[in-house]
Coordinates of C-alpha atoms in Angstrom, one line a residue:
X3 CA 0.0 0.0 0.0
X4 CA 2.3 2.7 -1.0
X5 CA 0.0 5.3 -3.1
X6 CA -2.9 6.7 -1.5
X7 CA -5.9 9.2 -2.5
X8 CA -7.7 11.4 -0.4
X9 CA -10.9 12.4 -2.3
X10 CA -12.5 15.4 -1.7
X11 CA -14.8 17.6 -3.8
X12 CA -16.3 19.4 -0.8
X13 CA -16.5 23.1 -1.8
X14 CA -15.5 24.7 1.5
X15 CA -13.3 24.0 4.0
X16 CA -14.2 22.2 7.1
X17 CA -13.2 19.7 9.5
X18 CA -13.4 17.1 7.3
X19 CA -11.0 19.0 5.0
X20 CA -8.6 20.0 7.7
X21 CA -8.5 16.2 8.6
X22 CA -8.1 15.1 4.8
X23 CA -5.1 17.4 4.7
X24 CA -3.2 16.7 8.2
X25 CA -3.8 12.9 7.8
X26 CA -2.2 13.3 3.9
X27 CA 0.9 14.9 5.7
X28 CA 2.0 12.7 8.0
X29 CA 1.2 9.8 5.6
X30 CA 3.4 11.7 3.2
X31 CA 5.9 11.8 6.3
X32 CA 5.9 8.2 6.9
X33 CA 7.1 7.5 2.9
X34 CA 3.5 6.8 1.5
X35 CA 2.8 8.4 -1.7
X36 CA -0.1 10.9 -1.2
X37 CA -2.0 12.8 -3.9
X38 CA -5.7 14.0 -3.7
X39 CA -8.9 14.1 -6.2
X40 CA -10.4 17.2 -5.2
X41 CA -12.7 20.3 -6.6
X42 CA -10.4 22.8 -8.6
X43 CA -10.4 26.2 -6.8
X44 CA -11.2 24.9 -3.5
X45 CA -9.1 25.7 -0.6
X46 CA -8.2 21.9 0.3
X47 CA -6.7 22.3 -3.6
X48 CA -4.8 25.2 -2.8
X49 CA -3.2 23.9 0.0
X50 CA -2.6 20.5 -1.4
X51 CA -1.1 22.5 -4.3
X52 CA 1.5 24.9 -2.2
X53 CA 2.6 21.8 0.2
X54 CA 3.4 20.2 -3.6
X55 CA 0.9 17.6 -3.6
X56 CA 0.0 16.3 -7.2
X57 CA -4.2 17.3 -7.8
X58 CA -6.5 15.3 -9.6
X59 CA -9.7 17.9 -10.4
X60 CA -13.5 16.1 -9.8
X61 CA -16.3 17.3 -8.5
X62 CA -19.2 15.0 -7.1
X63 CA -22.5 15.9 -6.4
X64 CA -25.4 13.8 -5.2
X65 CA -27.0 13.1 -8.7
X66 CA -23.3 12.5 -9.6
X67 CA -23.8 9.2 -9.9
X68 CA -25.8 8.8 -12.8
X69 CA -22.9 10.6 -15.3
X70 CA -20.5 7.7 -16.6
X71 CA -18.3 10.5 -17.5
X72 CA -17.5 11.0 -13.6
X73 CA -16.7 7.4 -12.7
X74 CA -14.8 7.3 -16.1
X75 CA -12.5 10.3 -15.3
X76 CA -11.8 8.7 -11.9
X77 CA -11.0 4.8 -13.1
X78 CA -8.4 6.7 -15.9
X79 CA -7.3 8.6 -12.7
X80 CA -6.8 5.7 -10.3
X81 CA -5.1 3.8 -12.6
X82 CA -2.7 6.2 -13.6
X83 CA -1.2 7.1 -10.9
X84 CA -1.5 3.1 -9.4
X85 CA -3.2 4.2 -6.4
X86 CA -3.3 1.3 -3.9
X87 CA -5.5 2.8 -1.6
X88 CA -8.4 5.8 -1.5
X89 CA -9.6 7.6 1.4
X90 CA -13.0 8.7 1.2
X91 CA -15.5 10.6 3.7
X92 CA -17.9 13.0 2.3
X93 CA -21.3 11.8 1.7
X94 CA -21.4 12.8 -2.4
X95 CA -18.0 11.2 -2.9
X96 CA -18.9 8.0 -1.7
X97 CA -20.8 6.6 -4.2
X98 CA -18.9 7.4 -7.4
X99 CA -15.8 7.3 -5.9
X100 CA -15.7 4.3 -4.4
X101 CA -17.4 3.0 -7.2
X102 CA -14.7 3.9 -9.9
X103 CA -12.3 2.9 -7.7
X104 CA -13.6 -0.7 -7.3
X105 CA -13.9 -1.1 -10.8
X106 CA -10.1 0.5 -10.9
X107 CA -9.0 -2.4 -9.2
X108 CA -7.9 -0.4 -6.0
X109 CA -7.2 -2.8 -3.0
X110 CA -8.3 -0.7 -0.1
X111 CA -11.1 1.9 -0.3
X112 CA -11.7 3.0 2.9
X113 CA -14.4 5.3 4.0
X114 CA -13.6 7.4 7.0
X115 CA -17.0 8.4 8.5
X116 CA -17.4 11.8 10.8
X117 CA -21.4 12.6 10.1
X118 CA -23.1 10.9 12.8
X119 CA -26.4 10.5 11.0
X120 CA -28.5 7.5 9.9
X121 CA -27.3 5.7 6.3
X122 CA -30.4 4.8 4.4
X123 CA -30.9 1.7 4.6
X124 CA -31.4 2.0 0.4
X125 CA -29.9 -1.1 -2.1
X126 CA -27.1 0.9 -3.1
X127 CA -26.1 1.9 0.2
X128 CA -26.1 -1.8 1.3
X129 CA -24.3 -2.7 -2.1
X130 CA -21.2 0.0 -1.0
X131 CA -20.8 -0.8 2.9
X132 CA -21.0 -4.8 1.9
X133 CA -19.4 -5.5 -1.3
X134 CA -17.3 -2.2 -2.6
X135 CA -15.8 -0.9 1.0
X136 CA -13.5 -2.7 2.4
X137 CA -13.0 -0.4 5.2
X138 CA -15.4 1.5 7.6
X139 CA -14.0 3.8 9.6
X140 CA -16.2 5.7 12.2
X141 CA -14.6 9.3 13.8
X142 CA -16.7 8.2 16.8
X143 CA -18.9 5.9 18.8
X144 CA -21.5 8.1 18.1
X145 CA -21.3 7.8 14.6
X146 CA -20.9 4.9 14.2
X147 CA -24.4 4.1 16.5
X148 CA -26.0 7.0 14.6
X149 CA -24.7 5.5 11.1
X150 CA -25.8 2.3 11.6
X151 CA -29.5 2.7 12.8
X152 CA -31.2 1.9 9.9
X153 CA -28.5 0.0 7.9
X154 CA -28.7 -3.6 7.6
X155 CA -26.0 -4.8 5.7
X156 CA -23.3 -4.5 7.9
X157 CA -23.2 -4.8 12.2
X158 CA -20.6 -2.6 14.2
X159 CA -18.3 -5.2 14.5
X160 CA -17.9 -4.1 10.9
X161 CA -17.5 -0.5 12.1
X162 CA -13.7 0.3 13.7
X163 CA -13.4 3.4 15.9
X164 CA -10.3 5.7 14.8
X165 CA -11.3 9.2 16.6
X166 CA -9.5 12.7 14.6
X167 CA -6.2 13.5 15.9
X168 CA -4.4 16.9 16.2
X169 CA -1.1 17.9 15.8
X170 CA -0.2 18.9 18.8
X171 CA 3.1 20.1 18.4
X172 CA 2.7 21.8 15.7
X173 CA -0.5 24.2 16.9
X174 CA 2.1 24.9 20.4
X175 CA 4.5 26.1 18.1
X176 CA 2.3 28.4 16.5
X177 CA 2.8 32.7 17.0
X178 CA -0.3 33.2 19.1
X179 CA -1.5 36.7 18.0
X180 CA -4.1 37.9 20.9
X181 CA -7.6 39.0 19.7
X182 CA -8.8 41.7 22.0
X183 CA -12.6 41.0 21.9
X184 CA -13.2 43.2 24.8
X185 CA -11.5 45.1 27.4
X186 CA -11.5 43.2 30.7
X187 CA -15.0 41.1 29.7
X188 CA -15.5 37.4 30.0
X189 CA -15.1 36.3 26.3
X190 CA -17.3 33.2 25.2
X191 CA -15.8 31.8 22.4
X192 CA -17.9 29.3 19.4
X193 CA -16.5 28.5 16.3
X194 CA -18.1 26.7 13.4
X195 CA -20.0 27.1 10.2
X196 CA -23.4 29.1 10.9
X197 CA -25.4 26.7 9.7
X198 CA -28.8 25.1 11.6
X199 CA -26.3 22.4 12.8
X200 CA -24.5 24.5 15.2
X201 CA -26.8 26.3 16.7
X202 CA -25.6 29.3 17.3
X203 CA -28.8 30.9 17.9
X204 CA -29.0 29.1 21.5
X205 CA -25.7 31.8 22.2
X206 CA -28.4 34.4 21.3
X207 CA -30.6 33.7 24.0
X208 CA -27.8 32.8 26.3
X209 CA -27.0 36.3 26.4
X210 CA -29.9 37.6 27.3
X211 CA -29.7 35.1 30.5
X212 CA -26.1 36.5 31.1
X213 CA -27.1 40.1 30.4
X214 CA -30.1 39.9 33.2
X215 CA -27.5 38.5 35.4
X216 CA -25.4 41.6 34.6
X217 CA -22.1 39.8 33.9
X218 CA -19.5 41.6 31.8
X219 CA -19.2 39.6 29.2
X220 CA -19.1 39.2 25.4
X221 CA -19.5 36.0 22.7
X222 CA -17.5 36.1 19.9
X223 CA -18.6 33.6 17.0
X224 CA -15.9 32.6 14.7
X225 CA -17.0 31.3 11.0
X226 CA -19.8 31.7 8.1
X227 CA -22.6 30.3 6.8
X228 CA -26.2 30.5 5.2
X229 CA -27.5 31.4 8.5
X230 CA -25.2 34.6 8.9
X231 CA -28.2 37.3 8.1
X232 CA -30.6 36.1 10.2
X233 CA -28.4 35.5 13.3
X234 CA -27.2 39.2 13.0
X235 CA -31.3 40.2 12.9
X236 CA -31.8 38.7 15.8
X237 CA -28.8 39.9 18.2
X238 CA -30.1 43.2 17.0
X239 CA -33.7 42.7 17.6
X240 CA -32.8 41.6 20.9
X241 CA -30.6 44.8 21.5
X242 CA -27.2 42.5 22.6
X243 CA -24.9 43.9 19.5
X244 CA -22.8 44.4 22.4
X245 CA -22.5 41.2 23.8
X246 CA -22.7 39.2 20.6
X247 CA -20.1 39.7 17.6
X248 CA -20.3 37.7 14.4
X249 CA -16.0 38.1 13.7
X250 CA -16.8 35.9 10.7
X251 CA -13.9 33.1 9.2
X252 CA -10.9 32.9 10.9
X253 CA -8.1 30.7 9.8
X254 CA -6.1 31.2 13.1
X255 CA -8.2 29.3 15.3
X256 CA -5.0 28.8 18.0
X257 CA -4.9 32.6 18.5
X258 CA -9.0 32.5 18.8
X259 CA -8.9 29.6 21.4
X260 CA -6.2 31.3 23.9
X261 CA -8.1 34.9 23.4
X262 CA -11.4 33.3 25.2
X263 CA -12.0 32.6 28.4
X264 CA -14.0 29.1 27.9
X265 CA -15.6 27.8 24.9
X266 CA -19.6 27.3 24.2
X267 CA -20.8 24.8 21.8
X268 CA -24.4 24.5 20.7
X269 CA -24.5 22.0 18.1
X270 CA -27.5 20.0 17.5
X271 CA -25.0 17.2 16.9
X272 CA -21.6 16.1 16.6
X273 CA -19.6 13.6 14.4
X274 CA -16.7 14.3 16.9
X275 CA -16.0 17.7 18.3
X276 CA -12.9 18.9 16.4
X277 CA -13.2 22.5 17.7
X278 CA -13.9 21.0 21.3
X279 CA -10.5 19.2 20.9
X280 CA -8.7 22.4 19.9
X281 CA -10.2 24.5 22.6
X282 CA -8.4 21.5 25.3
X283 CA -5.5 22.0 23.2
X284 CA -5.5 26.0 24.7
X285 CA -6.3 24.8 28.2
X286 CA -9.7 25.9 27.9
X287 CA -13.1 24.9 29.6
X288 CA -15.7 23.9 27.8
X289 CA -19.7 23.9 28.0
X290 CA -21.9 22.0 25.9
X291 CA -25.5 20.3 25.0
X292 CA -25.3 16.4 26.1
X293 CA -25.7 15.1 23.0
X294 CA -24.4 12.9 20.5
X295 CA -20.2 12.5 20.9
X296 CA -19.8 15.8 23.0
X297 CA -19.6 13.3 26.0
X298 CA -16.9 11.2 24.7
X299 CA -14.1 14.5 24.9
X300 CA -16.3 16.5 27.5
X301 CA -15.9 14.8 31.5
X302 CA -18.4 16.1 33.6
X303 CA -16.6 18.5 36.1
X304 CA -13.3 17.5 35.3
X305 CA -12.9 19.4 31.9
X306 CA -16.2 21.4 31.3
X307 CA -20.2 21.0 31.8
X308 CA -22.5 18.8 29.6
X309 CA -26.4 20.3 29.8
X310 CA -29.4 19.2 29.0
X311 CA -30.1 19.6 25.2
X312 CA -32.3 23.2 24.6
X313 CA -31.5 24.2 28.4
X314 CA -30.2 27.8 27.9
X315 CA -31.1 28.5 31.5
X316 CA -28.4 25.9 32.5
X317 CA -26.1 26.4 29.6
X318 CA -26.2 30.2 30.9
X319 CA -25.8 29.3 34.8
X320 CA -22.5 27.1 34.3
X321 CA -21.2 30.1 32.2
X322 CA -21.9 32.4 35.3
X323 CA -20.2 30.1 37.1
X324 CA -16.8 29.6 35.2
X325 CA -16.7 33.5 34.8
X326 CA -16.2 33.9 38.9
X327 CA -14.6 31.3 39.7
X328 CA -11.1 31.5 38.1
X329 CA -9.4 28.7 39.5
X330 CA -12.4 26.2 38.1
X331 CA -11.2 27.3 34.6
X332 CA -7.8 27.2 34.9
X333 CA -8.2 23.7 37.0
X334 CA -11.1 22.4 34.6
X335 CA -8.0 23.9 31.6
X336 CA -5.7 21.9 32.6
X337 CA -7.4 18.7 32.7
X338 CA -9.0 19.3 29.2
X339 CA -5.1 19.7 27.7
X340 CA -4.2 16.4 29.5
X341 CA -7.2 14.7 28.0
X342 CA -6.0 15.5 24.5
X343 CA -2.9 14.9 24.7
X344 CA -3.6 11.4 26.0
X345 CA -6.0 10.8 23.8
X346 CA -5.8 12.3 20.6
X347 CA -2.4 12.8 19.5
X348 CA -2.3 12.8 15.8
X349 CA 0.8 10.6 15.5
X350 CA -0.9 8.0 17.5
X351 CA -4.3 8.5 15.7
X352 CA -1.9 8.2 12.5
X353 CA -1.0 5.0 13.8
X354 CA -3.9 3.3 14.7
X355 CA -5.7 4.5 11.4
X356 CA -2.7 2.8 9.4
X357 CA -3.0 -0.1 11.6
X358 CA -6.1 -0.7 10.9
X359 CA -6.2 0.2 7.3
X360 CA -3.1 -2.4 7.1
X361 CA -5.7 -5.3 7.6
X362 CA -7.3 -7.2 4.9
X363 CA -11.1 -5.6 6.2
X364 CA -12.5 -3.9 9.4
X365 CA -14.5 -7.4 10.7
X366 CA -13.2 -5.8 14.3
X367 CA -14.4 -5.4 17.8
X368 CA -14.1 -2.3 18.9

């Protein structure tokens, strides 16, 4: 197994494109040959490009595959370049990528799945996960419960767990450049895509809880989204353009993280926390919903609170809390750093995914 693909036409960049892009690194690193099949223009592209990885240009979409021309394109591609193994994990790759590369004759195609959310239980879902994967991957044990609930072609024991690792060395050695968000306020950091998924409008009404219990304090939200517009109507209509700021995309999340004093998340769900994960990185405390795989980086008073899903009233308390009690966040800091570096250091997380990926199939325990 010495050539691998990463494929990924997503059009942004997320965490599954930051992942994509750290795991092709280190494989690089360990002698593997590493090229990606990815949308022209994008910024996984771009990087791949100036840290002189070789780019095949695709772009999938859901309807995808029903054009022969796609799966064509990508069985010239695979072949080409002899790739031995390809590295899937968006949803509209899988299907004509794994495809193509079945009928390329590539030996391992290996989805790695971070959306923790139900695969229809559809023929040609069953078809991929039975006959054309020979790897499953799960970022989680949430999704690989979630993924599985209506699936019937293939068990967990089908499933192995390989969480996301960080380079951890690499984000210390970062220049930290400090964002002044506000002049001696409490700063409530969220970062993410403002989408419906992340909910950032439960940090709206947050605020107003925090704001009755006249706590200096501001939340900055870090990213974009589709949702932008109507988040910025509503911190207006509810008069807290001072305790809310939409700071829009940041690509030096380090220097965000050790700016805040604790990190909020309000997802409605997680594959696995990535931004969690960076925040413990910064020695930061944490608050979030108790849902889906927030409780498998989040210990309950040892690194941060886990609430009842919806509960702003509780979400808002615990913030209180951690904004007087100084030592609690440092102490609660602390723990979160150890936790990470214990448990997802990206070497090791590197290692266990090539371990696994090393093995004829996934049939595992895990």
């Amino acid at each position: 197994m010495n050539n691998i693909c990463f494929l990924n036409s997503t059009r942004f960049w997320g965490g599954g494109e930051k992942i994509h892009f750290d795991y092709a690194i280190k494989f690089r690193d360990r002698g593997y040959n590493v090229c990606f099949a990815a949308s022209q223009g994008n910024l996984l592209a771009e990087k791949a490009y100036q840290n002189k990885f070789s780019v095949f240009h695709i772009t999938l979409k859901n309807l995808s595959f029903l054009n022969p021309i796609k799966y064509l394109r990508l069985i010239r591609f695979y072949r080409k370049q002899n790739i031995d193994a390809v590295i899937i994990s968006a949803s509209h790759d899988t299907k004509v990528g794994a495809i193509a590369a079945k009928m390329a004759g590539v030996k391992k195609i290996i989805l790695y799945r971070a959306l923790a959310a139900p695969v229809k239980n559809r023929f040609l879902n069953r078809y991929l996960y039975k006959r054309v994967f020979t790897h499953v991957i799960a970022n989680s044990l949430e999704t690989r419960r979630t993924m599985l609930l209506e699936l019937t072609s293939i068990t967990k024991d089908d499933v192995a767990i390989v969480y996301q690792g960080l380079d951890i060395r690499s984000i210390d050695d970062q220049e930290i450049n400090q964002m002044n968000f506000g002049k001696d306020q409490f700063i409530i950091g969220n970062a993410g895509r403002l989408t419906a998924q992340k909910g950032q409008h439960y940090l709206i009404d947050i605020a107003k809880q925090l704001k009755s219990k006249n706590l200096n304090f501001k939340i900055v939200i870090a990213g974009t989204g589709e949702l932008e517009t109507s988040l910025r109507e509503k911190i207006n209509n509810e008069q807290l353009t001072n305790e809310v700021e939409l700071i829009g995309f940041t690509d030096d999340v380090n220097s965000f993280m050790h700016s805040i004093d604790v990190f909020a998340l309000t997802s409605e769900w997680e594959g696995f926390g990535y931004v969690l994960a960076e925040a413990m990185i910064a020695h930061k405390p944490l608050v979030a919903f108790n849902i889906t795989s927030n409780p498998e980086l989040i210990e309950e008073g040892k690194n941060g609170f886990l609430l009842d899903f919806g509960d702003t009233m509780a979400f808002a308390d615990k913030l209180y809390l951690l904004a007087n009690e100084k030592d609690l966040r440092i102490k609660m800091g602390d723990s979160g750093r150890e936790i990470v570096e214990k448990r997802f250091q990206l070497d090791q997380i590197i290692s266990d995914f090539e371990k696994c990926i090393k093995q004829p199939t996934t049939k595992v325990t895990t």
